[in-house]
Short mmCIF file of C-alpha atoms and ligand atoms in Angstrom, two decimals:
data_model
loop_
_atom_site.label_atom_id
_atom_site.label_comp_id
_atom_site.label_asym_id
_atom_site.label_seq_id
_atom_site.Cartn_x
_atom_site.Cartn_y
_atom_site.Cartn_z
CA MET A 1 -21.00 12.80 18.64
CA ASN A 2 -20.86 14.87 21.82
CA ILE A 3 -18.15 17.20 23.05
CA HIS A 4 -17.16 18.63 26.43
CA GLU A 5 -18.50 21.88 27.83
CA TYR A 6 -15.14 23.64 27.45
CA GLN A 7 -14.93 22.60 23.79
CA ALA A 8 -18.51 23.68 23.14
CA LYS A 9 -17.80 27.08 24.67
CA LYS A 10 -14.70 27.59 22.49
CA LEU A 11 -16.74 26.68 19.41
CA LEU A 12 -19.56 29.04 20.43
CA ASN A 13 -17.02 31.83 21.04
CA SER A 14 -15.83 31.44 17.46
CA PHE A 15 -19.43 32.18 16.39
CA ASN A 16 -19.58 35.27 18.66
CA VAL A 17 -21.60 33.69 21.45
CA ALA A 18 -20.51 35.09 24.83
CA THR A 19 -19.60 32.47 27.46
CA GLY A 20 -17.75 32.53 30.75
CA TYR A 21 -13.93 32.76 30.52
CA GLY A 22 -12.02 29.62 31.35
CA GLU A 23 -9.59 26.85 30.41
CA PRO A 24 -9.50 23.06 30.87
CA ALA A 25 -7.03 21.29 33.17
CA GLU A 26 -5.94 17.72 33.79
CA THR A 27 -4.10 18.20 37.08
CA ALA A 28 -4.69 20.26 40.22
CA GLU A 29 -1.48 22.24 39.56
CA GLU A 30 -2.70 23.16 36.10
CA ALA A 31 -6.04 24.23 37.55
CA VAL A 32 -4.32 26.57 40.02
CA THR A 33 -2.12 28.07 37.27
CA ILE A 34 -5.19 28.71 35.12
CA ALA A 35 -7.01 30.31 38.06
CA LYS A 36 -4.04 32.64 38.64
CA GLU A 37 -3.96 33.63 34.97
CA LEU A 38 -7.72 34.22 34.93
CA SER A 39 -7.53 36.42 38.01
CA GLN A 40 -4.79 38.53 36.41
CA GLU A 41 -6.60 38.88 33.12
CA PHE A 42 -10.14 39.41 34.42
CA ASP A 43 -9.50 40.69 37.91
CA THR A 44 -11.50 37.90 39.55
CA LYS A 45 -11.09 36.38 43.01
CA THR A 46 -13.72 33.68 42.64
CA TRP A 47 -13.73 30.79 40.23
CA VAL A 48 -15.94 27.87 39.34
CA VAL A 49 -14.36 24.44 38.90
CA LYS A 50 -16.41 22.03 36.80
CA ALA A 51 -16.04 18.32 36.01
CA GLN A 52 -15.80 17.69 32.27
CA ILE A 53 -17.81 14.59 31.46
CA HIS A 54 -20.34 14.02 28.69
CA ALA A 55 -23.29 14.32 31.04
CA GLY A 56 -25.25 17.07 32.71
CA GLY A 57 -26.60 17.22 36.24
CA ARG A 58 -23.06 17.80 37.54
CA GLY A 59 -24.07 20.69 39.78
CA LYS A 60 -26.45 18.58 41.86
CA ALA A 61 -23.96 15.67 41.97
CA GLY A 62 -21.08 17.72 43.39
CA GLY A 63 -19.23 18.19 40.09
CA VAL A 64 -19.42 22.01 40.05
CA LYS A 65 -17.97 24.16 42.82
CA LEU A 66 -17.57 27.83 43.48
CA CYS A 67 -14.05 28.38 44.87
CA LYS A 68 -12.86 31.46 46.70
CA SER A 69 -9.15 30.69 47.07
CA LEU A 70 -6.38 28.93 45.17
CA ASP A 71 -6.13 26.39 48.02
CA GLU A 72 -9.79 25.58 47.61
CA ILE A 73 -9.27 25.06 43.87
CA SER A 74 -6.29 22.82 44.51
CA SER A 75 -8.03 20.58 47.02
CA TYR A 76 -11.31 20.38 45.09
CA ALA A 77 -9.49 19.68 41.80
CA SER A 78 -7.45 16.90 43.46
CA SER A 79 -10.55 15.26 44.87
CA LEU A 80 -12.53 15.58 41.64
CA LEU A 81 -9.90 14.39 39.14
CA GLY A 82 -9.92 10.61 38.93
CA SER A 83 -13.14 10.32 40.89
CA THR A 84 -16.32 8.80 39.47
CA LEU A 85 -19.19 11.21 39.19
CA VAL A 86 -22.70 9.79 39.27
CA THR A 87 -25.28 12.26 37.98
CA GLN A 88 -28.88 11.92 36.82
CA GLN A 89 -27.56 11.52 33.28
CA THR A 90 -24.59 9.15 33.73
CA GLY A 91 -26.47 6.04 34.80
CA PRO A 92 -25.67 4.26 38.07
CA LYS A 93 -22.08 3.42 37.09
CA GLY A 94 -21.14 7.08 36.69
CA GLN A 95 -18.29 8.52 34.67
CA VAL A 96 -14.64 8.99 35.60
CA VAL A 97 -13.55 12.65 35.66
CA ARG A 98 -10.38 13.03 33.61
CA LYS A 99 -10.60 16.74 32.91
CA ILE A 100 -11.90 19.75 34.74
CA TYR A 101 -12.69 23.27 33.61
CA VAL A 102 -11.75 26.38 35.58
CA GLU A 103 -13.87 29.42 34.83
CA CYS A 104 -14.30 32.92 36.26
CA ALA A 105 -17.35 32.96 38.51
CA SER A 106 -20.20 35.06 37.17
CA ASN A 107 -22.50 37.32 39.18
CA ILE A 108 -25.75 35.66 38.28
CA ALA A 109 -28.95 37.70 38.35
CA SER A 110 -31.16 35.14 36.54
CA GLU A 111 -30.75 31.73 34.92
CA PHE A 112 -32.61 30.75 31.73
CA TYR A 113 -32.84 27.78 29.41
CA ILE A 114 -32.36 27.98 25.65
CA SER A 115 -31.69 25.33 23.05
CA LEU A 116 -31.81 24.64 19.33
CA VAL A 117 -32.83 21.17 18.31
CA LEU A 118 -34.23 19.44 15.25
CA ASN A 119 -37.99 18.92 15.29
CA ARG A 120 -38.49 15.94 13.02
CA ASN A 121 -42.26 16.39 12.89
CA THR A 122 -42.09 19.89 11.41
CA GLN A 123 -38.74 19.23 9.68
CA GLN A 124 -37.40 22.43 11.19
CA VAL A 125 -34.75 23.44 13.64
CA CYS A 126 -36.64 24.81 16.63
CA ILE A 127 -35.86 27.10 19.52
CA ILE A 128 -36.85 25.93 22.98
CA ALA A 129 -36.65 28.55 25.71
CA SER A 130 -37.75 28.82 29.30
CA ALA A 131 -37.30 31.19 32.21
CA GLU A 132 -36.74 28.13 34.40
CA GLY A 133 -33.03 27.78 33.75
CA GLY A 134 -30.45 25.71 35.58
CA THR A 135 -32.97 22.93 36.27
CA ASP A 136 -34.01 19.89 34.27
CA ILE A 137 -35.96 21.05 31.24
CA GLU A 138 -37.71 17.65 31.23
CA GLU A 139 -39.08 18.41 34.68
CA VAL A 140 -40.32 21.85 33.61
CA ALA A 141 -41.93 20.29 30.53
CA GLU A 142 -43.78 17.84 32.76
CA LYS A 143 -44.87 20.16 35.56
CA ASN A 144 -45.10 23.61 33.95
CA PRO A 145 -45.34 23.10 30.18
CA ASP A 146 -46.67 26.65 29.67
CA LYS A 147 -43.35 28.01 30.95
CA ILE A 148 -41.63 26.72 27.82
CA VAL A 149 -41.78 28.29 24.38
CA ASN A 150 -41.14 26.22 21.26
CA LEU A 151 -40.60 28.10 17.98
CA GLY A 152 -39.83 26.63 14.60
CA ILE A 153 -37.26 28.33 12.37
CA CYS A 154 -38.14 28.52 8.68
CA SER A 155 -35.17 27.22 6.71
CA VAL A 156 -35.61 30.00 4.12
CA SER A 157 -36.11 33.08 6.28
CA GLY A 158 -34.02 31.97 9.31
CA ILE A 159 -34.05 33.83 12.62
CA GLN A 160 -36.54 36.71 12.60
CA GLY A 161 -37.42 39.55 14.94
CA TYR A 162 -40.49 37.74 16.24
CA HIS A 163 -38.34 34.82 17.44
CA SER A 164 -36.31 37.13 19.65
CA ARG A 165 -39.39 38.99 20.93
CA ARG A 166 -41.14 35.74 21.87
CA VAL A 167 -38.00 34.38 23.56
CA ALA A 168 -37.26 37.64 25.39
CA ALA A 169 -40.88 37.82 26.59
CA THR A 170 -40.76 34.21 27.80
CA LEU A 171 -37.55 34.89 29.70
CA GLY A 172 -39.02 38.12 31.09
CA ILE A 173 -36.25 40.28 29.64
CA LEU A 174 -37.95 42.26 26.86
CA ASP A 175 -35.33 45.02 27.32
CA LYS A 176 -32.77 42.48 26.03
CA THR A 177 -34.62 41.65 22.80
CA LYS A 178 -31.76 42.95 20.65
CA GLU A 179 -29.18 40.89 22.51
CA ILE A 180 -31.43 37.81 22.25
CA LEU A 181 -31.73 38.36 18.49
CA HIS A 182 -27.94 38.44 18.18
CA LEU A 183 -27.62 35.35 20.36
CA LEU A 184 -30.22 33.40 18.36
CA GLN A 185 -28.55 34.36 15.07
CA CYS A 186 -25.14 33.21 16.34
CA LEU A 187 -26.52 29.95 17.75
CA TYR A 188 -28.40 29.22 14.53
CA GLU A 189 -25.30 29.89 12.46
CA THR A 190 -23.32 27.50 14.67
CA TYR A 191 -26.07 24.90 14.36
CA LEU A 192 -26.12 25.01 10.56
CA ASP A 193 -22.41 25.50 9.91
CA CYS A 194 -21.36 22.66 12.19
CA ASP A 195 -24.21 20.24 11.36
CA CYS A 196 -25.34 20.09 14.97
CA SER A 197 -28.25 18.03 16.19
CA LEU A 198 -28.48 19.91 19.50
CA ILE A 199 -27.15 23.10 21.07
CA GLU A 200 -28.29 23.45 24.65
CA ILE A 201 -27.42 26.38 26.89
CA ASN A 202 -28.56 25.62 30.43
CA PRO A 203 -28.16 28.02 32.03
CA LEU A 204 -28.00 31.11 29.89
CA VAL A 205 -27.52 33.79 32.53
CA LEU A 206 -28.17 37.47 32.84
CA THR A 207 -25.37 38.82 34.99
CA LYS A 208 -25.78 41.57 37.56
CA GLU A 209 -23.71 43.70 35.18
CA GLY A 210 -26.42 43.19 32.54
CA SER A 211 -24.77 40.86 30.02
CA LEU A 212 -26.04 37.56 28.68
CA LEU A 213 -23.61 34.64 29.04
CA ALA A 214 -23.75 30.94 28.23
CA LEU A 215 -22.63 29.40 31.55
CA ASP A 216 -23.10 25.83 30.39
CA ALA A 217 -23.10 24.42 26.87
CA LYS A 218 -23.92 21.05 25.40
CA ILE A 219 -23.47 20.42 21.69
CA SER A 220 -24.23 17.20 19.80
CA PHE A 221 -23.32 16.72 16.17
CA ASP A 222 -24.93 14.68 13.42
CA ASP A 223 -22.57 11.70 13.01
CA ASN A 224 -23.50 11.35 9.35
CA ALA A 225 -22.13 14.81 8.60
CA LEU A 226 -18.91 14.51 10.61
CA TYR A 227 -16.90 13.73 7.49
CA ARG A 228 -17.41 17.39 6.55
CA HIS A 229 -15.95 18.62 9.85
CA LYS A 230 -12.55 17.10 10.50
CA ALA A 231 -11.73 19.72 13.16
CA ILE A 232 -14.90 18.87 15.08
CA GLU A 233 -14.35 15.14 14.69
CA ALA A 234 -10.91 15.64 16.27
CA LEU A 235 -12.61 16.97 19.43
CA ASN A 236 -13.98 13.50 20.14
CA ASP A 237 -12.88 12.29 23.57
CA ARG A 238 -12.65 8.51 23.25
CA PHE A 239 -12.61 8.07 27.04
CA GLU A 240 -16.20 9.30 27.14
CA GLU A 241 -17.41 6.54 24.87
CA ASP A 242 -17.77 2.89 25.52
CA ALA A 243 -14.60 1.26 24.07
CA ALA A 244 -16.63 -1.39 22.24
CA GLU A 245 -18.89 1.25 20.68
CA THR A 246 -15.86 3.16 19.39
CA GLU A 247 -14.44 -0.06 17.96
CA ALA A 248 -17.78 -0.89 16.30
CA LYS A 249 -17.96 2.57 14.70
CA LYS A 250 -14.60 1.95 13.01
CA TYR A 251 -16.15 -1.02 11.22
CA ASP A 252 -19.41 0.79 10.39
CA LEU A 253 -21.41 -1.36 12.79
CA SER A 254 -24.28 0.13 14.78
CA TYR A 255 -23.62 -1.15 18.28
CA VAL A 256 -25.00 0.00 21.60
CA LYS A 257 -24.05 -1.81 24.79
CA LEU A 258 -26.90 -2.66 27.14
CA GLU A 259 -27.17 -4.18 30.60
CA GLY A 260 -28.48 -7.67 29.77
CA ASN A 261 -26.78 -11.02 29.03
CA ILE A 262 -28.01 -12.20 25.61
CA GLY A 263 -25.71 -10.92 22.89
CA CYS A 264 -27.57 -10.15 19.64
CA LEU A 265 -26.18 -10.12 16.12
CA VAL A 266 -28.84 -8.95 13.72
CA ASN A 267 -29.08 -7.28 10.32
CA GLY A 268 -31.32 -4.25 10.01
CA ALA A 269 -32.21 -1.80 12.78
CA GLY A 270 -35.89 -2.79 12.77
CA LEU A 271 -35.16 -6.48 13.13
CA ALA A 272 -32.60 -5.67 15.83
CA MET A 273 -35.24 -3.78 17.82
CA ALA A 274 -37.78 -6.57 17.30
CA THR A 275 -35.21 -9.14 18.44
CA MET A 276 -34.51 -7.18 21.61
CA ASP A 277 -38.24 -6.86 22.28
CA ILE A 278 -38.94 -10.54 21.79
CA ILE A 279 -36.03 -11.54 24.03
CA GLN A 280 -37.55 -9.39 26.72
CA HIS A 281 -41.00 -10.81 26.01
CA TYR A 282 -39.69 -14.28 26.85
CA GLY A 283 -38.07 -13.10 30.06
CA GLY A 284 -34.52 -12.49 28.82
CA SER A 285 -32.54 -9.31 28.62
CA PRO A 286 -30.45 -8.19 25.60
CA ALA A 287 -26.76 -7.40 26.16
CA ASN A 288 -26.61 -5.11 23.16
CA PHE A 289 -28.19 -3.64 20.10
CA LEU A 290 -26.15 -4.64 17.07
CA ASP A 291 -27.05 -4.05 13.47
CA VAL A 292 -24.43 -5.32 11.04
CA GLY A 293 -26.21 -3.53 8.20
CA GLY A 294 -27.50 -4.72 4.87
CA ASN A 295 -24.27 -5.24 2.99
CA ALA A 296 -21.73 -6.23 5.63
CA ASN A 297 -18.77 -8.37 4.55
CA LYS A 298 -17.19 -11.32 6.33
CA GLU A 299 -14.71 -9.07 8.22
CA GLN A 300 -17.48 -6.86 9.59
CA VAL A 301 -19.55 -9.83 10.72
CA SER A 302 -16.51 -11.38 12.33
CA LYS A 303 -15.69 -8.08 14.10
CA ALA A 304 -19.29 -7.78 15.29
CA PHE A 305 -19.14 -11.28 16.72
CA GLN A 306 -15.84 -10.53 18.46
CA ILE A 307 -17.28 -7.37 20.04
CA ILE A 308 -20.18 -9.40 21.44
CA LEU A 309 -17.84 -12.12 22.71
CA LYS A 310 -15.64 -9.59 24.53
CA ASP A 311 -18.57 -8.52 26.69
CA GLU A 312 -18.22 -10.52 29.90
CA ASN A 313 -21.92 -10.20 30.67
CA VAL A 314 -22.83 -12.19 27.57
CA LYS A 315 -24.04 -15.67 28.55
CA ALA A 316 -25.67 -16.63 25.22
CA ILE A 317 -25.58 -15.28 21.68
CA LEU A 318 -28.54 -15.01 19.38
CA VAL A 319 -27.82 -14.53 15.69
CA ASN A 320 -30.96 -13.44 13.89
CA ILE A 321 -30.47 -12.81 10.19
CA PHE A 322 -32.97 -12.14 7.50
CA GLY A 323 -30.97 -12.51 4.33
CA GLY A 324 -32.11 -10.02 1.73
CA ILE A 325 -29.17 -8.16 0.31
CA MET A 326 -27.15 -9.77 3.09
CA ARG A 327 -26.38 -13.40 2.30
CA CYS A 328 -26.64 -16.00 5.05
CA ASP A 329 -23.44 -17.75 3.91
CA ILE A 330 -21.45 -14.53 4.55
CA ILE A 331 -22.83 -14.41 8.07
CA ALA A 332 -21.86 -18.06 8.57
CA HIS A 333 -18.29 -17.45 7.37
CA GLY A 334 -17.98 -14.37 9.60
CA ILE A 335 -19.14 -16.27 12.68
CA ILE A 336 -16.70 -19.12 12.01
CA ALA A 337 -13.82 -16.71 11.45
CA ALA A 338 -14.52 -14.96 14.75
CA ALA A 339 -15.09 -18.21 16.66
CA SER A 340 -11.79 -19.60 15.44
CA GLU A 341 -9.93 -16.56 16.84
CA MET A 342 -11.79 -16.32 20.12
CA GLN A 343 -13.04 -19.30 22.03
CA LEU A 344 -16.79 -19.63 21.97
CA LYS A 345 -17.78 -20.67 25.48
CA VAL A 346 -21.42 -19.60 25.48
CA PRO A 347 -24.37 -21.18 23.68
CA LEU A 348 -24.93 -19.90 20.16
CA ILE A 349 -28.47 -19.79 18.82
CA VAL A 350 -28.81 -19.11 15.12
CA ARG A 351 -31.85 -18.26 13.06
CA LEU A 352 -31.16 -17.77 9.36
CA GLN A 353 -33.82 -16.85 6.83
CA GLY A 354 -33.71 -15.64 3.26
CA THR A 355 -30.93 -15.54 0.70
CA ASN A 356 -28.64 -18.61 0.83
CA LYS A 357 -30.07 -19.75 4.19
CA ASP A 358 -29.49 -23.44 3.42
CA LEU A 359 -25.92 -22.80 2.40
CA GLY A 360 -25.42 -20.74 5.56
CA LYS A 361 -26.83 -23.51 7.74
CA GLN A 362 -24.71 -26.11 5.99
CA ILE A 363 -21.53 -24.07 6.51
CA LEU A 364 -22.32 -23.68 10.21
CA ASN A 365 -23.22 -27.37 10.60
CA GLU A 366 -19.94 -28.45 9.04
CA SER A 367 -17.90 -26.01 11.15
CA GLY A 368 -18.01 -28.21 14.26
CA LEU A 369 -19.32 -25.27 16.30
CA ASN A 370 -21.95 -26.12 18.88
CA ILE A 371 -24.97 -24.38 17.42
CA ILE A 372 -28.59 -24.41 18.49
CA ALA A 373 -30.62 -23.91 15.33
CA ALA A 374 -33.96 -22.14 15.39
CA ASP A 375 -36.54 -21.50 12.72
CA GLY A 376 -38.77 -18.59 13.71
CA LEU A 377 -38.18 -15.46 15.75
CA ASP A 378 -40.21 -16.82 18.69
CA GLU A 379 -38.37 -20.12 18.75
CA ALA A 380 -35.00 -18.35 18.56
CA ALA A 381 -35.79 -16.05 21.47
CA LYS A 382 -37.23 -18.89 23.59
CA LYS A 383 -34.15 -21.05 22.94
CA ALA A 384 -31.81 -18.16 23.79
CA VAL A 385 -33.57 -17.56 27.11
CA ALA A 386 -33.66 -21.31 27.84
CA ALA A 387 -29.93 -21.63 27.05
CA LEU A 388 -29.15 -19.27 29.93
CA LYS A 389 -30.60 -21.77 32.38
CA ASP A 390 -28.67 -24.79 31.14
P1 ADP B 401 -24.76 20.93 35.08
O1 ADP B 401 -25.80 21.31 34.10
O2 ADP B 401 -23.97 19.73 34.65
O3 ADP B 401 -25.30 20.78 36.47
P2 ADP B 401 -23.81 23.68 34.91
O4 ADP B 401 -22.66 24.12 34.10
O5 ADP B 401 -25.16 24.01 34.38
O6 ADP B 401 -23.66 22.11 35.16
O7 ADP B 401 -23.63 24.27 36.36
C1 ADP B 401 -24.57 24.09 37.39
C2 ADP B 401 -24.85 25.42 38.08
O8 ADP B 401 -23.63 25.98 38.57
C3 ADP B 401 -25.41 26.49 37.15
O9 ADP B 401 -26.81 26.40 37.05
C4 ADP B 401 -24.95 27.76 37.81
O10 ADP B 401 -25.86 28.15 38.83
C5 ADP B 401 -23.64 27.38 38.47
N1 ADP B 401 -22.49 27.83 37.65
C6 ADP B 401 -21.93 27.19 36.61
N2 ADP B 401 -20.92 27.90 36.06
C7 ADP B 401 -20.84 29.04 36.78
C8 ADP B 401 -20.02 30.22 36.72
N3 ADP B 401 -19.05 30.37 35.82
N4 ADP B 401 -20.23 31.19 37.63
C9 ADP B 401 -21.22 31.07 38.57
N5 ADP B 401 -22.02 30.02 38.68
C10 ADP B 401 -21.86 29.00 37.80
MG1 MG B 402 -26.26 22.86 32.96
#
């Protein structure tokens, strides 16, 4: 799960990480009121207004603006709210801006990059830092890999003095080693306490006044640990997620919408990936990744089928089930239940293997549904691609 920048900053503040001062707004009037309050409290005459979407690259896409008057805030906020922002990270469709964040402008002397992320190879949380802040870290990694430092954190000893010295040296601010140590300790505590999978501060800035501030913040959480963090779960902004993906989550289905037109209903993540690959191999394009899991019941299968059917891009559906723990007859009943509620207007290709496959096939055959049966994975994919042309 991801959260907005303003939420991430509030969370970081509660772990003693210094950020810019600001508040979120949903209307231009609110933004102006917040700016007035900020100027009274912090004696500022310049503000930064930032689009709140779950994607970075806003600065380059016109979603971050330095404003020098309340009028400027009002007109920028009005134009930004409700608009669709297309950044490097949103994909071509972009994301609608429903919230903005008004923050005191900082006097930036330098911008750095710092993040904590899980390194699965070393099974450690690691610190990634670079003096090239404010830009794409991926680009720095490609063009100037030696400008990035990557340090593992031992889960027993935690953040140590050498971490802060290496980071401070990389950022070229050895005189701030103590402050970096404090920052790393606070970030690491946040990471562990909140079961994060990523904390990314880009940029971390050194202000002209000499303090270190997180000017941007991205935090992702481990979905499997969210049940331990009800307050964090409540920060979820459902508008930032695909509606079908949110619906799928409610039923414990792993669903990711894609751009293609062959809907896939599969059990097991590996088989789902293989199915997508083989569809592409035969010239088709999958409309989704969908893993109903090993022990789904009829309701879950039926829900999964409905979610696929609701996608208007779907022009054919491929059901590819290897019945192990999952029984093929349950899949068949789920499909029939869903098809009886929603009209099935697209070709349905079904490949059933494993436990109760004959029973499953029989149930589907007797259902009166127009089904194209397939035996192997190749045949199923070929038939799905061919069905698009009919
Ligand atoms: P994104 O990563 O989505 O482009 P950022 O929050 O990193 O958005 O903002 C982009 C740039 O805008 C930053 O690199 C920084 O130069 C500037 N900026 C952001 N917030 C402030 C602020 N409070 N004061 C001054 N400049 C800011
Ligand atoms: Mg940023």
